[in-house]
Coordinates of C-alpha atoms and ligand atoms in Angstrom, one line a residue:
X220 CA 0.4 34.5 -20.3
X221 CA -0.3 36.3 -16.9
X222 CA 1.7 35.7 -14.0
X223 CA -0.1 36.9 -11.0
X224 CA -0.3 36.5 -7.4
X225 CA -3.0 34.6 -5.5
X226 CA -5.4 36.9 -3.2
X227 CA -7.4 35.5 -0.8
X228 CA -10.9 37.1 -0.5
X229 CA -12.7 37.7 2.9
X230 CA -14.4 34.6 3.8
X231 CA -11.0 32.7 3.0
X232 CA -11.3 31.8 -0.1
X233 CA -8.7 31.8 -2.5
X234 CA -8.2 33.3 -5.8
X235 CA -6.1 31.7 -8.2
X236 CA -4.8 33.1 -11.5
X237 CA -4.2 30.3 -14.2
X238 CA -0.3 31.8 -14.0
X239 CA 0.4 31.8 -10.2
X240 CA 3.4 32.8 -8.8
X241 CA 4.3 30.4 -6.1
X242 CA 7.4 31.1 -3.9
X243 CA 9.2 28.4 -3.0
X244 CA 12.4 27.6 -0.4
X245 CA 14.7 24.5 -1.9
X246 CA 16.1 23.8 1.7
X247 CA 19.0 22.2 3.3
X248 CA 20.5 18.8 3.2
X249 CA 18.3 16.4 1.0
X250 CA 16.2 19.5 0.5
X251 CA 17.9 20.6 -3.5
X252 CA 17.5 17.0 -4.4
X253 CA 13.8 16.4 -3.4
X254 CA 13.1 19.8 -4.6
X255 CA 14.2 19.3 -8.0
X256 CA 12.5 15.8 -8.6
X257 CA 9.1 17.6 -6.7
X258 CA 9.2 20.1 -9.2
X259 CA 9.4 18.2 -11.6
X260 CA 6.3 16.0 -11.2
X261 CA 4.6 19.5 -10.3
X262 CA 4.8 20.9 -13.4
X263 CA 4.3 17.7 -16.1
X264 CA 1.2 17.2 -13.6
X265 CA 0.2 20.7 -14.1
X266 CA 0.8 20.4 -17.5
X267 CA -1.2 17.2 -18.2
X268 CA -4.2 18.3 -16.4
X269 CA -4.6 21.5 -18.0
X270 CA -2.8 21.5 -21.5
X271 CA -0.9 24.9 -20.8
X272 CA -3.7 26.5 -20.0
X273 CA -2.7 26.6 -16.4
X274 CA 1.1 26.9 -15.3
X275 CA 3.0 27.5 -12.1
X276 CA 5.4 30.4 -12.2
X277 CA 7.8 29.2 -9.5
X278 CA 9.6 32.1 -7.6
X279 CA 12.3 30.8 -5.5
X280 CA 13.4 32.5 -1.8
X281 CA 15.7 31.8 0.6
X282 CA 16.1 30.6 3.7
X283 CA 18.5 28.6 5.7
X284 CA 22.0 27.4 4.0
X285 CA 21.6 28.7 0.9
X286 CA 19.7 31.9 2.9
X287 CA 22.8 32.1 4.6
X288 CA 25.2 32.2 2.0
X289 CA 23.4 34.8 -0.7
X290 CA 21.6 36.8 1.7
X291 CA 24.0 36.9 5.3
X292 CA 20.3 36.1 6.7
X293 CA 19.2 32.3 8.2
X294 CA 15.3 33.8 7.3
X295 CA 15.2 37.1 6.1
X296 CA 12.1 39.7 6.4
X297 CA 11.9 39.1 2.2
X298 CA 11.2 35.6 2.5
X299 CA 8.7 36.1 5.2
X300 CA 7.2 38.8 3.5
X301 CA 7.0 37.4 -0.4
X302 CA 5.1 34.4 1.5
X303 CA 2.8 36.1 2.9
X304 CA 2.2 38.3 -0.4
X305 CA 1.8 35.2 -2.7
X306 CA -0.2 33.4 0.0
X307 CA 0.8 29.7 -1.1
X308 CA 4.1 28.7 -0.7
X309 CA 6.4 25.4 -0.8
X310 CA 9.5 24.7 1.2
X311 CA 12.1 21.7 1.4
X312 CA 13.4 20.8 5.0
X313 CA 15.4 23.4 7.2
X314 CA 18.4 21.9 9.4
X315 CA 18.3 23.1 13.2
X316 CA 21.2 22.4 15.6
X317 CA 21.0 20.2 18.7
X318 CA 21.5 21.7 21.7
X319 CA 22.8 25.0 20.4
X320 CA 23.1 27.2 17.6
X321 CA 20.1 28.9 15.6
X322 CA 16.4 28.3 16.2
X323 CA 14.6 26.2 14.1
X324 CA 13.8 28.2 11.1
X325 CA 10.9 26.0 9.7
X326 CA 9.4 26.7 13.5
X327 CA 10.1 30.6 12.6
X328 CA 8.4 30.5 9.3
X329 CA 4.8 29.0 10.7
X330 CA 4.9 31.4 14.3
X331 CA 6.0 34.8 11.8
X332 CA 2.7 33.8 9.7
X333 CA 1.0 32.4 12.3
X334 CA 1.0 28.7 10.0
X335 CA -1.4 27.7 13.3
X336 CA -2.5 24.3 11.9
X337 CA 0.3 21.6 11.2
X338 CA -2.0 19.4 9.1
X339 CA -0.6 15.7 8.2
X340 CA -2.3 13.4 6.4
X341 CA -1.6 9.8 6.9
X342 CA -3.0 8.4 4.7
X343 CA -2.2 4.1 3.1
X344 CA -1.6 4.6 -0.9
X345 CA -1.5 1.2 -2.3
X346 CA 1.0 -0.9 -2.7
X347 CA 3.5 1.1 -0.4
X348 CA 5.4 -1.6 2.0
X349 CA 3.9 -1.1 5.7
X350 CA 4.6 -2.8 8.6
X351 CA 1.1 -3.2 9.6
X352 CA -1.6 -6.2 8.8
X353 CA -4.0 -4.1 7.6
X354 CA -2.6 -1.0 6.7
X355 CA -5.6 -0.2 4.4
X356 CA -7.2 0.5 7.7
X357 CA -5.4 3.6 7.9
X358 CA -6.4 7.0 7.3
X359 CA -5.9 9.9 9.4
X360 CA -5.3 13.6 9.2
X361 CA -3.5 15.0 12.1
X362 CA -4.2 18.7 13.1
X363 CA -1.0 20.1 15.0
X364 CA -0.8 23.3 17.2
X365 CA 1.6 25.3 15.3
X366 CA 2.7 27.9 17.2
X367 CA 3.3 27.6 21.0
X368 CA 3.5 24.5 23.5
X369 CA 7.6 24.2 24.3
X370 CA 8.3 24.7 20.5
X371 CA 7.6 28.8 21.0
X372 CA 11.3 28.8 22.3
X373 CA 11.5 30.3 25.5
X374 CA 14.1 28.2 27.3
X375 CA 17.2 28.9 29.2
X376 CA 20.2 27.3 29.6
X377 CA 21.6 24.9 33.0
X378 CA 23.7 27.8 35.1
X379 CA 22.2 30.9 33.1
X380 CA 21.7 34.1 35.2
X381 CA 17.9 33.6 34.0
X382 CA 17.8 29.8 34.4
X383 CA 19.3 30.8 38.3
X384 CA 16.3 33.9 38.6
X385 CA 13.5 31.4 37.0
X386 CA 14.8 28.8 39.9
X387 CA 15.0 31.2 42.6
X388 CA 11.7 33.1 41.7
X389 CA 9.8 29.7 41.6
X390 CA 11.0 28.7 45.0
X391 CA 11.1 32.3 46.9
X392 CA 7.4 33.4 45.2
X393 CA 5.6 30.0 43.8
X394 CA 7.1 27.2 46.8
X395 CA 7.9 25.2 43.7
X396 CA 11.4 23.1 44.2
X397 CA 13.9 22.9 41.0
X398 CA 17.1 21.3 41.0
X399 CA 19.4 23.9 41.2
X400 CA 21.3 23.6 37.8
X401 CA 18.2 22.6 36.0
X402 CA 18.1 24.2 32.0
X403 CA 14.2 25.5 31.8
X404 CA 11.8 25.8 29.7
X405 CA 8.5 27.1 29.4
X406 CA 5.4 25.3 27.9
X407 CA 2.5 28.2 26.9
X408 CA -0.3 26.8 25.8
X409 CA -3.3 29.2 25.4
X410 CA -7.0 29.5 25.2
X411 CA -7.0 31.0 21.9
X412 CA -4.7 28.9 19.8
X413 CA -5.9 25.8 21.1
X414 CA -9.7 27.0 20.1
X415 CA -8.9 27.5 16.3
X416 CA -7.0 24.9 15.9
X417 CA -9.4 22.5 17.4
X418 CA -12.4 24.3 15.1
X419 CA -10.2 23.5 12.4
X420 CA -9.5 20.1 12.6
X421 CA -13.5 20.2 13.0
X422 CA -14.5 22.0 10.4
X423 CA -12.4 19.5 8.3
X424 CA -14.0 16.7 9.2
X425 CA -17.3 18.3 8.5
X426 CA -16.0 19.2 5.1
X427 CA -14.8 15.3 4.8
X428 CA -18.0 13.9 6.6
X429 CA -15.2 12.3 8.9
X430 CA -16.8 10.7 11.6
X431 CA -14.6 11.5 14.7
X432 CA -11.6 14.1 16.1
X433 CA -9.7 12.9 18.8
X434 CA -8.3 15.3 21.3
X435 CA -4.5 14.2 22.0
X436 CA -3.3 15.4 25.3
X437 CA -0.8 14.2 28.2
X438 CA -3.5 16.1 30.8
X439 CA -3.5 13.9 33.4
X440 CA 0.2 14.8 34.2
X441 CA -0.1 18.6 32.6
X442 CA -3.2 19.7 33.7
X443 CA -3.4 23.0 32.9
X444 CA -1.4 22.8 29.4
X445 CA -2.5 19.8 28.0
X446 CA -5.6 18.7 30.3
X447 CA -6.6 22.3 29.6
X448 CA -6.2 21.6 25.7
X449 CA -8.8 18.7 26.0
X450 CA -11.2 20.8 28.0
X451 CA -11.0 23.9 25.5
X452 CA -11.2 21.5 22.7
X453 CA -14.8 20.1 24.0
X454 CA -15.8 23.8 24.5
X455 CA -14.7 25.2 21.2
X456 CA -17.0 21.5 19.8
X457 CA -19.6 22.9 21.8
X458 CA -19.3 26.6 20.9
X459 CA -19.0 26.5 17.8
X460 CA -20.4 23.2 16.5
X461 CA -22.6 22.3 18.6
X462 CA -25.4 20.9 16.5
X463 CA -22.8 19.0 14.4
X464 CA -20.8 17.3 18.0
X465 CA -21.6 15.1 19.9
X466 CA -18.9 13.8 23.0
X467 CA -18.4 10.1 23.4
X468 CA -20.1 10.1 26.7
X469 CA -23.4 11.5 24.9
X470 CA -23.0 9.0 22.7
X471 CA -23.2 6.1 24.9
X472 CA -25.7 7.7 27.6
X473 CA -27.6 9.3 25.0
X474 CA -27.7 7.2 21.8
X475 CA -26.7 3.7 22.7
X476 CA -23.5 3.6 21.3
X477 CA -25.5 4.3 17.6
X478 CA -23.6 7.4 16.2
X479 CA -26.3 9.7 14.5
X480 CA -26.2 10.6 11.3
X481 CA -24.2 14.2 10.9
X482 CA -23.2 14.1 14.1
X483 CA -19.3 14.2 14.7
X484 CA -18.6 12.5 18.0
X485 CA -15.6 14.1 19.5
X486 CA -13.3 11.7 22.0
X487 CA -9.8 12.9 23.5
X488 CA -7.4 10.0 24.8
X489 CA -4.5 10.3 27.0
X490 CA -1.2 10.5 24.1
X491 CA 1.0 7.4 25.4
X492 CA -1.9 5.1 24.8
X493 CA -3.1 6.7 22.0
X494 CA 0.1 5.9 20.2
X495 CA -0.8 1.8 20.5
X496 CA -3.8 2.5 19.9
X497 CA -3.8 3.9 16.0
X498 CA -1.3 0.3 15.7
X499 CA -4.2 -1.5 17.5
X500 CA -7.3 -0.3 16.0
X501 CA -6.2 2.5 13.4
X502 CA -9.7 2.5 11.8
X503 CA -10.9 4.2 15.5
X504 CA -9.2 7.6 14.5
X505 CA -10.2 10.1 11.3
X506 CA -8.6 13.4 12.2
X507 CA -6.7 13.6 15.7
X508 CA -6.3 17.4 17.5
X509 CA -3.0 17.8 19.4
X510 CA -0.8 20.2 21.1
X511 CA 2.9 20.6 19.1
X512 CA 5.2 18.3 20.5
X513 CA 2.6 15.7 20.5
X514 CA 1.6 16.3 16.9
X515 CA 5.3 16.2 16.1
X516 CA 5.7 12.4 17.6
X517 CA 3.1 11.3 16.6
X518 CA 3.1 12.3 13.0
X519 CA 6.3 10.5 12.2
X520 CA 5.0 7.6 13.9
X521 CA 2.2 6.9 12.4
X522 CA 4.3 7.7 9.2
X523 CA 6.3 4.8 9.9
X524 CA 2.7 2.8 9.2
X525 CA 2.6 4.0 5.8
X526 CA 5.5 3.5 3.9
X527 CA 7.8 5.8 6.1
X528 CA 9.0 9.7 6.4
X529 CA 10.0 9.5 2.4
X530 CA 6.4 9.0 1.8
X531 CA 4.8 11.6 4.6
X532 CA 3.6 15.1 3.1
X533 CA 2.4 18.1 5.1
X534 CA 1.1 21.8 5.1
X535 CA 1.6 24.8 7.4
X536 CA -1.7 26.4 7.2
X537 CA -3.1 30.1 9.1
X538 CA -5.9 32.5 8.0
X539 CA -3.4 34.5 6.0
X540 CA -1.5 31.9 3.8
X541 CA -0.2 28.2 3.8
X542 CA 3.5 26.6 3.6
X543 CA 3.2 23.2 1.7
X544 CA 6.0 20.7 3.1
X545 CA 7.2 17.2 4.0
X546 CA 6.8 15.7 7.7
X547 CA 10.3 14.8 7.5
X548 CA 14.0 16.7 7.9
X549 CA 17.2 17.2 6.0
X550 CA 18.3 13.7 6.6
X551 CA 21.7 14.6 6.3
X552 CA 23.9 11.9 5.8
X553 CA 21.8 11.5 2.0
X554 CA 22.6 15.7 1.3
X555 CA 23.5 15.4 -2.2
X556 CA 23.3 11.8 -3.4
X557 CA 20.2 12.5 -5.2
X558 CA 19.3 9.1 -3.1
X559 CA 16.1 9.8 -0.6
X560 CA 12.4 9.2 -1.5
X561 CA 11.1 13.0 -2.8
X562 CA 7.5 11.3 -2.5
X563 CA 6.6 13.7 0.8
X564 CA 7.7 16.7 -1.0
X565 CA 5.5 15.5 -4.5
X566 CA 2.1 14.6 -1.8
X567 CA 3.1 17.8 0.0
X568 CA 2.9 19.6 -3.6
X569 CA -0.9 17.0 -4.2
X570 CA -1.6 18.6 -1.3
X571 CA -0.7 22.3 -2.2
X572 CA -2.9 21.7 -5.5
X573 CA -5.9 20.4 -3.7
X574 CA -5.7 23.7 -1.7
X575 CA -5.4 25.6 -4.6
X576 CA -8.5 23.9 -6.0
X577 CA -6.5 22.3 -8.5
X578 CA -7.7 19.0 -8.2
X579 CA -6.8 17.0 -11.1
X580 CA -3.4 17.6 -11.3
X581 CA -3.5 16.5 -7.4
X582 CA -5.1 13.5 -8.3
X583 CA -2.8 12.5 -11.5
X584 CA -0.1 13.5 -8.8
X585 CA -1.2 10.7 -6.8
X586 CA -2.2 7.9 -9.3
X587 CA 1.1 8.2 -11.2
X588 CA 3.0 7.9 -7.8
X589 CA 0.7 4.9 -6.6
X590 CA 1.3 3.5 -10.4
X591 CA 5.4 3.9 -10.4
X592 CA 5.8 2.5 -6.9
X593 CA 3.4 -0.5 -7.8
X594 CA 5.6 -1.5 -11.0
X595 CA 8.2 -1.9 -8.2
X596 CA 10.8 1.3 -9.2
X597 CA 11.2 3.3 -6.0
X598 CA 14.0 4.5 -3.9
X599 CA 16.0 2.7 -1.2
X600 CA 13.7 3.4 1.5
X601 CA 11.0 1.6 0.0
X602 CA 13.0 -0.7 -1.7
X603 CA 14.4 -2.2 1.4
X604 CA 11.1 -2.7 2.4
X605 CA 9.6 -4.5 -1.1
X606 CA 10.9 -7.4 -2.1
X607 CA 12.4 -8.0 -5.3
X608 CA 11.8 -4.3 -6.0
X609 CA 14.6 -2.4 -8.5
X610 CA 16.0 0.4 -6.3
X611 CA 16.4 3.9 -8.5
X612 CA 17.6 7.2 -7.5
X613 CA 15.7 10.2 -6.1
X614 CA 15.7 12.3 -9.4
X615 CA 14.9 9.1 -11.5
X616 CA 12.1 8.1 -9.4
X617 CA 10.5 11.5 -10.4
X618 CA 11.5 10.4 -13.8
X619 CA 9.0 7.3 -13.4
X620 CA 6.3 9.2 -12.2
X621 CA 6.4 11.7 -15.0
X622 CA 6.2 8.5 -17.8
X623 CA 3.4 7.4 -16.0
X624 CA 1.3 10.3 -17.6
X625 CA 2.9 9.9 -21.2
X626 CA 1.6 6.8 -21.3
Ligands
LIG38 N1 10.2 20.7 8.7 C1 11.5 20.6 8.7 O1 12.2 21.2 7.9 C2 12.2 19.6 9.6 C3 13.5 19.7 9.8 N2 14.1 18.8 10.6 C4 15.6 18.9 10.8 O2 16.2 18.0 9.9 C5 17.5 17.6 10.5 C6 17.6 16.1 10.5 O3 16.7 15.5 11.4 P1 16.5 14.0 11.7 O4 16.0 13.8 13.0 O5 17.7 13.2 11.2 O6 15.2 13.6 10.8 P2 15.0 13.4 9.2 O7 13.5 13.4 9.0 O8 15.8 14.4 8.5 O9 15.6 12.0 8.8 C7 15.6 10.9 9.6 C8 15.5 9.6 8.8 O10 14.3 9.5 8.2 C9 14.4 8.9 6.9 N3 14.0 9.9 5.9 C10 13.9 11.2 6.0 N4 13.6 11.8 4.9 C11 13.5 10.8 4.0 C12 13.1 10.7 2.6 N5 12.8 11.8 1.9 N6 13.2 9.5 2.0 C13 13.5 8.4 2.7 N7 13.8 8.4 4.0 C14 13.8 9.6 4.6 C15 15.9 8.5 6.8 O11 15.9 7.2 7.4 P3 17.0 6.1 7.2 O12 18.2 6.6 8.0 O13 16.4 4.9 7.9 O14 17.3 5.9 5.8 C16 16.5 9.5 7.7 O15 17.8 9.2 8.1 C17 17.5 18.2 11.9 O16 18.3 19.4 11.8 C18 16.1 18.6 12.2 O17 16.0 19.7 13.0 C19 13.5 17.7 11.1 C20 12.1 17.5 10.9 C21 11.4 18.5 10.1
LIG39 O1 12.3 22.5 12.8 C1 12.9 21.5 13.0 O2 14.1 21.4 12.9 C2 12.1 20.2 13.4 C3 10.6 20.4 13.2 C4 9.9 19.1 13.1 O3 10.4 18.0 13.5 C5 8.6 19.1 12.6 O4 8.0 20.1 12.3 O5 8.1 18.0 12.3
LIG40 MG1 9.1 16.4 13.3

């Protein structure tokens, strides 16, 4: 057996050894107890798909808590660095104070690697409890700007000597008024990050012959951050795909309504009404484009339509390397009682294989999930929500899911 790194060649491809060493971070809070159960499913996945022939070699890192307490570093250079040398990587939720304290780490991680493209699936596995009609109906992806908007952190606190220069210096030079004991912050949101990020989320629904990307913005009240967003989304569409786009204007002035074949019609919608609007008519939206804060809202929300943040994966992706992890946090008050759903962190891992081009131990990820939740054995998230359904622990749920594949 060889244990060797993945590379990533040129064009962006990936190579990947049969033995790869994947780093991962455990995380804080829930994160050791969804970890464990994820791993497990990971490797009796692996396993069944490819008879030992193929194997993970899992290389754990640190950051946060535990970072903290072996290393004296919240997120050290070595973490950052063995990341970006293995190229894939896995991580369980990072705690971040409110209101003071550290800055988020898990925001850290994706600017350091420049992780530009938050990508969430959302995506209805049946029979997971939803509170929609027709949850069936739903299947998005959604494409989140990664790295600025007001998650890049430049902010100063109410009374500061730089919230009290920012106020002074926008009044004396830039006749803007601001309440004089205002805490500020600054919302960057740039040609260039918006442009990949937009050609991304296209490029993926060419690769998925998806049929639309939505452009998520609040531009009518941020013009020049978020209306600017929209406008360098349609550019990029044009620029770079523009015998593959169409706008929704062309496609009612210039075809009728009647989308053409291989033709991707972009659309952007203003985010407050977007938000009833994937309730309303979910089957409207295939892969949605947004700035981060947006993309952060709306990714938990739309979770809630599918069974609920224990059941929402992710991945952090850049040109460099990828960071596979769950939409949701550390949820706290469940650290330790090997409780919460670890279903976001097993997807997230479905969707780490997928990447990897290791698709059938993503897909026996996901039918033995689907399977264990349909012979109604899930955890209490899910369980509140399925009647009749026999409540079992985090770690035993991961259990369930391995059986399925013995069978
Ligand atoms: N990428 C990351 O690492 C992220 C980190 N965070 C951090 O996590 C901490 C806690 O954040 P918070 O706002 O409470 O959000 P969380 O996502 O941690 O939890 C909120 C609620 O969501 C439900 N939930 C979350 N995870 C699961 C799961 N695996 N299974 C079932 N239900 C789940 C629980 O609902 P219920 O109470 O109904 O049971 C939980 O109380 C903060 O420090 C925050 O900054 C937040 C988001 C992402
Ligand atoms: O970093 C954090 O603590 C929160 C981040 C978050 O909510 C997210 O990425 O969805
Ligand atoms: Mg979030």
């Amino acid at each position: 057996m060889k244990e060797t790194k993945i590379t990533k060649n040129n064009d962006g491809t990936l190579n990947v050894p049969d033995f790869p060493i994947i780093p991962f971070i455990e995380g804080d809070g829930t994160g050791p107890d969804i970890w464990r159960a994820a791993k497990i499913v990971m490797d009796i996945m692996v396993q069944a798909a490819y008879n030992g022939k193929r194997k993970i070699i899992w290389l754990e890192v640190y950051a946060g808590e535990k970072g903290y307490q072996e290393t004296g570093e919240w997120l050290s250079d070595k973490t950052l660095d063995m990341i970006k040398a293995h190229v894939v990587a896995i991580k369980g939720p990072l705690t971040t104070p409110v209101g003071k304290g550290i800055r988020s780490l898990n925001v850290t991680i994706r600017q350091k690697l420049d992780l530009y493209a938050c990508v969430r699936p959302v995506k209805y596995i049946d029979p997971v409890p939803s509170p929609m009609k027709h949850p069936e109906k739903i299947d998005m992806v959604v494409f989140r700007e990664n790295t600025e908007d007001v998650y890049a952190g430049i902010e100063w606190e109410s009374g500061s000597e730089e919230s009290k220069r920012i106020i002074s210096f926008l009044k004396e030079t830039m006749g803007a008024d601001v309440a004089a004991d205002s805490g500020i912050g600054i919302k960057p949101i740039s040609v260039k990050n918006t442009k990949r990020l937009v050609a991304k989320a296209i490029s993926y629904a060419i690769e998925q012959g998806l049929p639309t990307v939505t452009l998520m913005h609040k531009g009518n009240i941020m013009k020049f951050t978020e209306g600017a967003f929209s406008k360098w989304g349609y550019e990029v569409a044009k620029e770079k795909f523009g015998d593959r786009t169409i706008t929704e204007q062309e496609l009612f002035d210039t075809y009728n309504g009647v989308q053409p074949e291989g033709k991707i019609v972009i659309k952007d919608r203003i985010a407050d009404m977007l938000f009833q609007q994937v309730l309303l008519r979910p089957e409207e939206y295939h892969v949605i484009a947004t700035p981060n804060l947006n993309g952060d809202y709306i990714s938990d929300a739309l979770a809630a339509q599918v069974g609920g943040l224990g059941m929402a994966p992710g991945a952090n992706i850049g040109d460099e390397c990828a960071v596979f992890e769950a939409t949701h946090g550390t949820a706290p008050k469940y650290a330790g009682l090997d409780k919460v759903n670890p279903g976001s962190l097993i997807l997230s891992g479905a969707m780490m294989f997928d990447y990897m081009g290791w698709k059938e131990a993503a897909s026996l990820i996901r039918k033995a999930l689907a399977a264990t939740i349909k012979a109604g054995t899930v955890t209490y998230d899910l369980a509140r929500q399925i009647q009749g359904a026999k409540e079992i622990r985090c770690s035993e749920f991961a259990k369930a899911i391995a059986e399925k594949i013995k069978k």
